[in-house]
Tab-separated table of C-alpha atoms and ligand atoms in Angstrom:
chain	number	residue	atom	x	y	z
A	1	UNK	CA	0.286	0.159	-0.005
A	2	UNK	CA	0.839	3.647	-0.347
A	3	UNK	CA	1.403	6.200	2.317
A	4	UNK	CA	-1.245	7.933	2.805
A	5	UNK	CA	-3.682	5.310	2.925
A	6	UNK	CA	-0.996	3.364	5.460
A	7	UNK	CA	-1.159	7.038	7.236
A	8	UNK	CA	-4.562	6.881	7.929
A	9	UNK	CA	-5.076	3.395	8.648
A	10	UNK	CA	-2.890	3.853	11.377
A	11	UNK	CA	-5.129	6.642	12.779
A	12	UNK	CA	-3.326	10.115	10.777
A	13	UNK	CA	-5.421	12.369	8.690
A	14	UNK	CA	-3.139	12.438	6.059
A	15	UNK	CA	0.708	11.922	4.531
A	16	UNK	CA	1.287	14.881	2.421
A	17	UNK	CA	3.946	16.878	0.125
A	18	UNK	CA	4.266	20.137	-0.293
A	19	UNK	CA	4.627	21.277	-4.077
A	20	UNK	CA	5.120	24.154	-6.162
A	21	UNK	CA	3.907	25.721	-9.047
A	22	UNK	CA	7.125	25.289	-11.444
A	23	UNK	CA	6.705	21.455	-11.017
A	24	UNK	CA	3.229	21.255	-12.299
A	25	UNK	CA	4.360	20.818	-16.054
A	26	UNK	CA	6.384	17.765	-14.886
A	27	UNK	CA	3.300	15.369	-15.986
A	28	UNK	CA	5.102	11.959	-14.198
A	29	UNK	CA	5.560	13.848	-11.390
A	30	UNK	CA	2.072	14.998	-11.096
A	31	UNK	CA	0.624	11.983	-11.854
A	32	UNK	CA	2.594	10.885	-8.242
A	33	UNK	CA	1.468	14.098	-6.140
A	34	UNK	CA	-2.343	13.453	-7.358
A	35	UNK	CA	-2.220	10.071	-6.473
A	36	UNK	CA	-4.600	10.381	-3.031
A	37	UNK	CA	-3.481	6.617	-1.647
A	38	UNK	CA	-0.143	8.428	-1.435
A	39	UNK	CA	-0.664	12.076	-0.878
A	40	UNK	CA	-3.926	12.761	1.002
A	41	UNK	CA	-2.291	16.220	1.758
A	42	UNK	CA	-0.378	19.154	-0.276
A	43	UNK	CA	0.815	22.545	0.696
A	44	UNK	CA	2.162	25.307	-1.711
A	45	UNK	CA	5.725	25.554	-1.090
A	46	UNK	CA	5.581	29.882	-2.148
A	47	UNK	CA	2.489	30.390	-3.803
A	48	UNK	CA	0.851	31.682	-0.507
A	49	UNK	CA	4.067	33.762	0.856
A	50	UNK	CA	3.453	37.432	1.255
A	51	UNK	CA	5.965	38.314	-1.325
A	52	UNK	CA	3.991	36.638	-3.970
A	53	UNK	CA	0.629	37.027	-3.110
A	54	UNK	CA	0.974	40.585	-1.776
A	55	UNK	CA	3.790	41.919	-3.539
A	56	UNK	CA	2.703	45.702	-3.550
A	57	UNK	CA	0.807	47.322	-0.518
A	58	UNK	CA	-2.846	46.583	-1.352
A	59	UNK	CA	-2.469	44.233	-4.556
A	60	UNK	CA	-3.322	40.825	-4.207
A	61	UNK	CA	-2.577	38.267	-6.768
A	62	UNK	CA	-3.748	34.672	-6.398
A	63	UNK	CA	-3.185	32.830	-9.464
A	64	UNK	CA	-0.360	30.888	-8.212
A	65	UNK	CA	-1.965	29.819	-4.801
A	66	UNK	CA	-5.107	28.898	-6.756
A	67	UNK	CA	-3.029	26.396	-9.421
A	68	UNK	CA	-2.436	24.933	-5.944
A	69	UNK	CA	-5.425	25.015	-4.294
A	70	UNK	CA	-7.434	24.186	-7.089
A	71	UNK	CA	-5.377	20.822	-7.806
A	72	UNK	CA	-6.080	20.002	-4.227
A	73	UNK	CA	-9.770	20.422	-4.517
A	74	UNK	CA	-10.329	18.275	-7.977
A	75	UNK	CA	-7.368	15.607	-6.554
A	76	UNK	CA	-9.449	15.580	-3.390
A	77	UNK	CA	-6.754	16.332	-1.235
A	78	UNK	CA	-7.016	18.342	2.196
A	79	UNK	CA	-4.761	21.712	1.428
A	80	UNK	CA	-2.016	23.182	4.265
A	81	UNK	CA	-2.117	26.776	3.379
A	82	UNK	CA	1.656	28.572	4.636
A	83	UNK	CA	2.120	31.379	5.559
A	84	UNK	CA	1.054	34.640	6.384
A	85	UNK	CA	3.464	36.396	8.768
A	86	UNK	CA	7.345	35.446	8.320
A	87	UNK	CA	10.164	37.635	8.462
A	88	UNK	CA	11.269	35.717	5.008
A	89	UNK	CA	10.057	36.446	1.621
A	90	UNK	CA	8.653	39.017	2.711
A	91	UNK	CA	8.353	42.160	0.228
A	92	UNK	CA	10.686	45.330	1.282
A	93	UNK	CA	7.546	47.230	1.492
A	94	UNK	CA	6.924	45.483	4.440
A	95	UNK	CA	10.207	44.712	5.999
A	96	UNK	CA	11.421	48.419	5.193
A	97	UNK	CA	8.534	50.487	5.386
A	98	UNK	CA	8.212	53.189	8.378
A	99	UNK	CA	5.412	52.063	10.198
A	100	UNK	CA	3.766	52.985	13.294
A	101	UNK	CA	1.874	50.638	15.482
A	102	UNK	CA	-1.325	51.571	14.016
A	103	UNK	CA	-0.175	51.678	10.716
A	104	UNK	CA	1.795	48.219	10.867
A	105	UNK	CA	-1.200	46.262	12.486
A	106	UNK	CA	-3.575	47.697	10.089
A	107	UNK	CA	-1.520	45.958	7.310
A	108	UNK	CA	-1.296	42.479	9.527
A	109	UNK	CA	-4.828	42.852	9.396
A	110	UNK	CA	-5.525	43.580	5.823
A	111	UNK	CA	-2.648	41.028	4.390
A	112	UNK	CA	-4.668	38.889	6.738
A	113	UNK	CA	-8.044	39.410	5.971
A	114	UNK	CA	-7.563	39.339	2.370
A	115	UNK	CA	-5.667	35.826	1.949
A	116	UNK	CA	-7.334	34.155	4.535
A	117	UNK	CA	-10.703	35.408	3.464
A	118	UNK	CA	-10.164	34.599	-0.627
A	119	UNK	CA	-9.140	31.173	0.712
A	120	UNK	CA	-11.669	30.632	3.377
A	121	UNK	CA	-13.230	27.244	3.655
A	122	UNK	CA	-10.168	25.380	1.469
A	123	UNK	CA	-7.571	25.232	4.004
A	124	UNK	CA	-7.790	22.549	6.470
A	125	UNK	CA	-4.901	24.602	8.040
A	126	UNK	CA	-2.863	27.799	8.115
A	127	UNK	CA	0.324	28.317	9.406
A	128	UNK	CA	-0.290	32.100	10.432
A	129	UNK	CA	3.247	32.547	11.899
A	130	UNK	CA	6.033	31.123	10.562
A	131	UNK	CA	9.940	31.002	12.210
A	132	UNK	CA	9.578	33.727	15.085
A	133	UNK	CA	11.998	32.438	17.336
A	134	UNK	CA	16.020	32.218	17.650
A	135	UNK	CA	17.664	29.109	18.260
A	136	UNK	CA	17.818	30.267	21.999
A	137	UNK	CA	14.092	30.792	21.838
A	138	UNK	CA	13.846	34.576	22.013
A	139	UNK	CA	11.793	36.462	19.479
A	140	UNK	CA	13.478	36.346	16.022
A	141	UNK	CA	14.007	40.359	15.772
A	142	UNK	CA	11.858	41.049	12.240
A	143	UNK	CA	9.851	43.855	11.588
A	144	UNK	CA	6.646	42.946	13.140
A	145	UNK	CA	8.705	42.361	16.843
A	146	UNK	CA	10.350	45.598	16.117
A	147	UNK	CA	7.407	47.657	15.828
A	148	UNK	CA	4.421	45.433	17.646
A	149	UNK	CA	6.499	43.887	20.256
A	150	UNK	CA	5.022	40.270	20.914
A	151	UNK	CA	1.714	41.718	20.465
A	152	UNK	CA	2.031	40.626	16.937
A	153	UNK	CA	1.187	37.335	17.578
A	154	UNK	CA	-2.588	37.454	19.020
A	155	UNK	CA	-3.352	40.277	16.289
A	156	UNK	CA	-2.324	37.762	12.990
A	157	UNK	CA	-4.090	34.747	15.112
A	158	UNK	CA	-6.925	36.855	15.428
A	159	UNK	CA	-7.267	37.828	12.190
A	160	UNK	CA	-6.966	34.494	11.015
A	161	UNK	CA	-9.834	33.477	13.170
A	162	UNK	CA	-11.906	36.367	11.925
A	163	UNK	CA	-11.171	35.801	8.292
A	164	UNK	CA	-11.946	31.934	8.324
A	165	UNK	CA	-13.323	31.056	11.584
A	166	UNK	CA	-12.991	26.530	10.252
A	167	UNK	CA	-9.187	26.586	9.503
A	168	UNK	CA	-6.628	25.632	11.909
A	169	UNK	CA	-4.460	27.993	13.106
A	170	UNK	CA	-0.934	27.042	13.377
A	171	UNK	CA	2.305	28.318	14.508
A	172	UNK	CA	4.920	26.742	12.579
A	173	UNK	CA	8.935	26.703	12.841
A	174	UNK	CA	12.187	24.030	12.663
A	175	UNK	CA	14.213	22.959	15.247
A	176	UNK	CA	11.331	22.537	17.577
A	177	UNK	CA	10.824	19.062	16.794
A	178	UNK	CA	13.177	17.965	20.402
A	179	UNK	CA	13.269	19.651	23.750
A	180	UNK	CA	15.439	22.589	24.309
A	181	UNK	CA	15.260	26.584	24.591
A	182	UNK	CA	13.618	26.726	21.124
A	183	UNK	CA	10.928	24.308	22.119
A	184	UNK	CA	10.258	25.907	25.329
A	185	UNK	CA	9.795	29.213	23.144
A	186	UNK	CA	7.068	27.716	21.383
A	187	UNK	CA	5.326	26.552	24.767
A	188	UNK	CA	5.804	30.690	25.485
A	189	UNK	CA	3.959	31.325	21.895
A	190	UNK	CA	1.500	29.229	22.809
A	191	UNK	CA	0.611	30.309	26.121
A	192	UNK	CA	1.098	34.395	24.792
A	193	UNK	CA	-1.846	33.918	22.106
A	194	UNK	CA	-4.135	31.589	24.006
A	195	UNK	CA	-3.720	34.736	26.713
A	196	UNK	CA	-4.179	37.319	24.941
A	197	UNK	CA	-7.849	35.447	24.214
A	198	UNK	CA	-6.940	33.758	20.515
A	199	UNK	CA	-7.434	30.872	19.262
A	200	UNK	CA	-4.442	28.611	18.263
A	201	UNK	CA	-5.058	25.562	17.395
A	202	UNK	CA	-1.822	23.470	16.172
A	203	UNK	CA	2.327	23.482	16.565
A	204	UNK	CA	3.894	22.982	12.874
A	205	UNK	CA	7.209	21.272	13.435
A	206	UNK	CA	9.140	21.722	9.938
A	207	UNK	CA	10.941	18.949	10.834
A	208	UNK	CA	14.409	19.788	8.144
A	209	UNK	CA	16.455	17.288	9.687
A	210	UNK	CA	19.937	15.685	8.796
A	211	UNK	CA	20.409	11.884	8.305
A	212	UNK	CA	22.160	10.508	11.564
A	213	UNK	CA	21.489	13.291	13.724
A	214	UNK	CA	17.672	12.970	13.713
A	215	UNK	CA	16.312	13.859	17.324
A	216	UNK	CA	15.312	10.664	19.546
A	217	UNK	CA	12.058	9.617	18.982
A	218	UNK	CA	11.254	10.296	23.008
A	219	UNK	CA	12.756	13.803	22.318
A	220	UNK	CA	10.283	14.287	19.902
A	221	UNK	CA	7.367	12.859	22.099
A	222	UNK	CA	8.347	15.148	24.547
A	223	UNK	CA	8.411	18.037	22.491
A	224	UNK	CA	4.867	17.278	20.818
A	225	UNK	CA	3.199	16.714	24.697
A	226	UNK	CA	4.878	19.843	25.758
A	227	UNK	CA	2.964	21.645	23.139
A	228	UNK	CA	-0.270	19.528	23.736
A	229	UNK	CA	-0.333	20.808	27.729
A	230	UNK	CA	0.584	24.491	26.574
A	231	UNK	CA	-2.909	24.116	25.208
A	232	UNK	CA	-2.900	22.951	21.262
A	233	UNK	CA	-5.292	20.472	20.179
A	234	UNK	CA	-3.278	19.290	17.141
A	235	UNK	CA	0.782	19.149	16.263
A	236	UNK	CA	2.049	17.892	12.657
A	237	UNK	CA	5.500	17.485	10.969
A	238	UNK	CA	5.069	20.119	8.609
A	239	UNK	CA	7.613	20.142	6.231
A	240	UNK	CA	10.028	17.256	6.932
A	241	UNK	CA	12.813	16.222	4.560
A	242	UNK	CA	16.063	14.670	6.192
A	243	UNK	CA	19.266	15.569	4.124
A	244	UNK	CA	22.683	14.302	3.760
A	245	UNK	CA	25.312	16.957	5.258
A	246	UNK	CA	27.304	15.284	2.222
A	247	UNK	CA	27.168	14.138	-1.115
A	248	UNK	CA	27.217	11.740	-2.602
A	249	UNK	CA	25.400	9.124	-0.054
A	250	UNK	CA	25.761	5.793	0.118
A	251	UNK	CA	24.027	2.713	0.563
A	252	UNK	CA	24.329	2.834	4.490
A	253	UNK	CA	23.452	6.281	4.343
A	254	UNK	CA	20.346	5.381	2.926
A	255	UNK	CA	19.635	2.840	5.291
A	256	UNK	CA	20.096	5.563	7.836
A	257	UNK	CA	18.111	7.920	6.346
A	258	UNK	CA	14.962	4.914	6.388
A	259	UNK	CA	15.634	4.893	10.077
A	260	UNK	CA	15.505	8.163	10.459
A	261	UNK	CA	11.637	8.607	8.912
A	262	UNK	CA	10.937	5.760	10.731
A	263	UNK	CA	11.746	7.610	14.221
A	264	UNK	CA	9.869	10.692	12.542
A	265	UNK	CA	7.012	8.413	11.866
A	266	UNK	CA	7.024	6.455	15.089
A	267	UNK	CA	6.800	9.622	17.308
A	268	UNK	CA	4.156	11.041	15.644
A	269	UNK	CA	1.521	7.590	15.598
A	270	UNK	CA	2.564	7.370	19.272
A	271	UNK	CA	1.357	11.616	20.182
A	272	UNK	CA	-2.462	11.168	20.075
A	273	UNK	CA	-2.291	14.654	18.910
A	274	UNK	CA	0.102	14.159	15.900
A	275	UNK	CA	-2.564	14.356	12.779
A	276	UNK	CA	-0.290	14.071	9.907
A	277	UNK	CA	3.361	14.551	8.213
A	278	UNK	CA	3.994	16.199	5.041
A	279	UNK	CA	7.626	16.708	3.376
A	280	UNK	CA	8.558	19.713	1.841
A	281	UNK	CA	8.193	17.985	-1.398
A	282	UNK	CA	8.537	14.080	-2.105
A	283	UNK	CA	11.329	13.917	-5.119
A	284	UNK	CA	14.922	15.265	-4.451
A	285	UNK	CA	14.299	16.127	-8.189
A	286	UNK	CA	12.526	19.654	-6.279
A	287	UNK	CA	14.094	19.580	-3.239
A	288	UNK	CA	14.615	23.318	-1.704
A	289	UNK	CA	17.707	21.806	-0.003
A	290	UNK	CA	20.943	22.112	-2.816
A	291	UNK	CA	19.700	25.847	-3.306
A	292	UNK	CA	19.896	26.315	0.307
A	293	UNK	CA	22.306	24.026	2.168
A	294	UNK	CA	24.756	23.899	-0.251
A	295	UNK	CA	26.497	20.452	-1.360
A	296	UNK	CA	23.888	19.028	1.006
A	297	UNK	CA	20.833	16.802	-0.145
A	298	UNK	CA	18.967	13.536	-1.478
A	299	UNK	CA	16.694	14.294	1.714
A	300	UNK	CA	13.470	13.017	0.266
A	301	UNK	CA	11.388	9.549	-0.050
A	302	UNK	CA	11.805	9.603	-4.022
A	303	UNK	CA	15.214	10.260	-6.125
A	304	UNK	CA	15.754	12.595	-9.260
A	305	UNK	CA	14.241	9.822	-11.600
A	306	UNK	CA	10.679	9.315	-9.105
A	307	UNK	CA	12.400	6.235	-8.110
A	308	UNK	CA	11.395	5.116	-4.477
A	309	UNK	CA	14.141	5.144	-2.012
A	310	UNK	CA	14.812	2.685	0.979
A	311	UNK	CA	13.135	5.390	2.937
A	312	UNK	CA	9.872	4.970	1.123
A	313	UNK	CA	10.167	1.044	1.147
A	314	UNK	CA	10.748	1.517	5.199
A	315	UNK	CA	7.509	3.184	5.825
A	316	UNK	CA	5.538	-0.361	5.421
A	317	UNK	CA	7.049	-1.278	8.495
A	318	UNK	CA	6.747	2.093	10.411
A	319	UNK	CA	2.933	2.547	9.717
B	1	XIL	C1	11.113	27.208	1.045
B	1	XIL	C2	11.005	26.914	-0.462
B	1	XIL	O1	10.765	25.326	-0.663
B	1	XIL	C3	11.566	27.425	-1.943
B	1	XIL	O2	11.482	26.858	-2.879
B	1	XIL	C4	11.965	29.020	-1.408
B	1	XIL	O3	13.356	29.159	-2.533
B	1	XIL	C5	12.303	29.582	0.077
B	1	XIL	O4	11.451	28.545	0.877
B	1	XIL	N1	10.713	27.084	5.848
B	1	XIL	C6	9.593	27.451	5.354
B	1	XIL	C7	9.615	27.221	3.783
B	1	XIL	O5	8.867	27.654	6.343
B	1	XIL	O6	8.632	28.064	3.594
B	1	XIL	C8	10.913	27.213	2.905
B	1	XIL	O7	10.218	27.076	2.075
B	1	XIL	C9	11.681	26.301	3.870
B	1	XIL	C10	11.827	26.769	5.067
């Protein structure tokens, strides 16, 4: 059986993949992507980010985002929507604007009400705030924090809830899949948002991991349990990939990668609140890793030729 089918049989809501507009002309790629036994959920890798969706103030561009939302709808797949408030891929009119609290509040409210309103009813979940923490658990400096302080979290979650009351609202970040200072920072954000009277449903663990250095299953479970204890009703692995820090990968490395993917799957299955796993695209052909981490890669479940790797095959034993 295939991954989404296995995941659902094991009690998850979905096993999914990110995708991107440029890849959708690759017929062999799309045929696998749209197979709902394999992927029950998709996430646009770029199309809904601020720089593309509101490139200049008040002018919204939904064509690319709609292409992926429509694909999910046609295929009967859940859509995770990504992302609303993030320091990166943020147009310079936002990051370099000279804002007051009042004007930036209005910019955030306008962005979220338009974008979430446009996709109302189509998003299973929204990543409302993305990557707001430094590694030591302190708040990352960005235009939102500089102007609004920590009140921007509740502002964003309230605006998203108002625009689509049915979407699950997530805080999403990386290096929060195990316990430590950054995971404690996430607990603080969940509490902060809830104490401000806003709705937060989930924590998304990006899980951009490294072969051989993947956190232990027990540490992953402790991290998830801490988010649930802080008051979210669900957690998910939202951008999973497990890369080789040096290439080429070896046969034994590919076996280690399979074991690392297995530990994530098992951790999710062991936590009742863990509802799904999304890989950050499914084939090494379209992975973001080589462009961002020079010399690294081979992070996904299918190789460059869309052939299943040991980490795919091993899924059969994990679910
Ligand atoms: C990445 C995309 O995959 C790339 O195509 C893009 O150039 C940069 O962003 N964390 C996130 C994702 O939340 O949005 C990022 O996606 C990967 C890291």
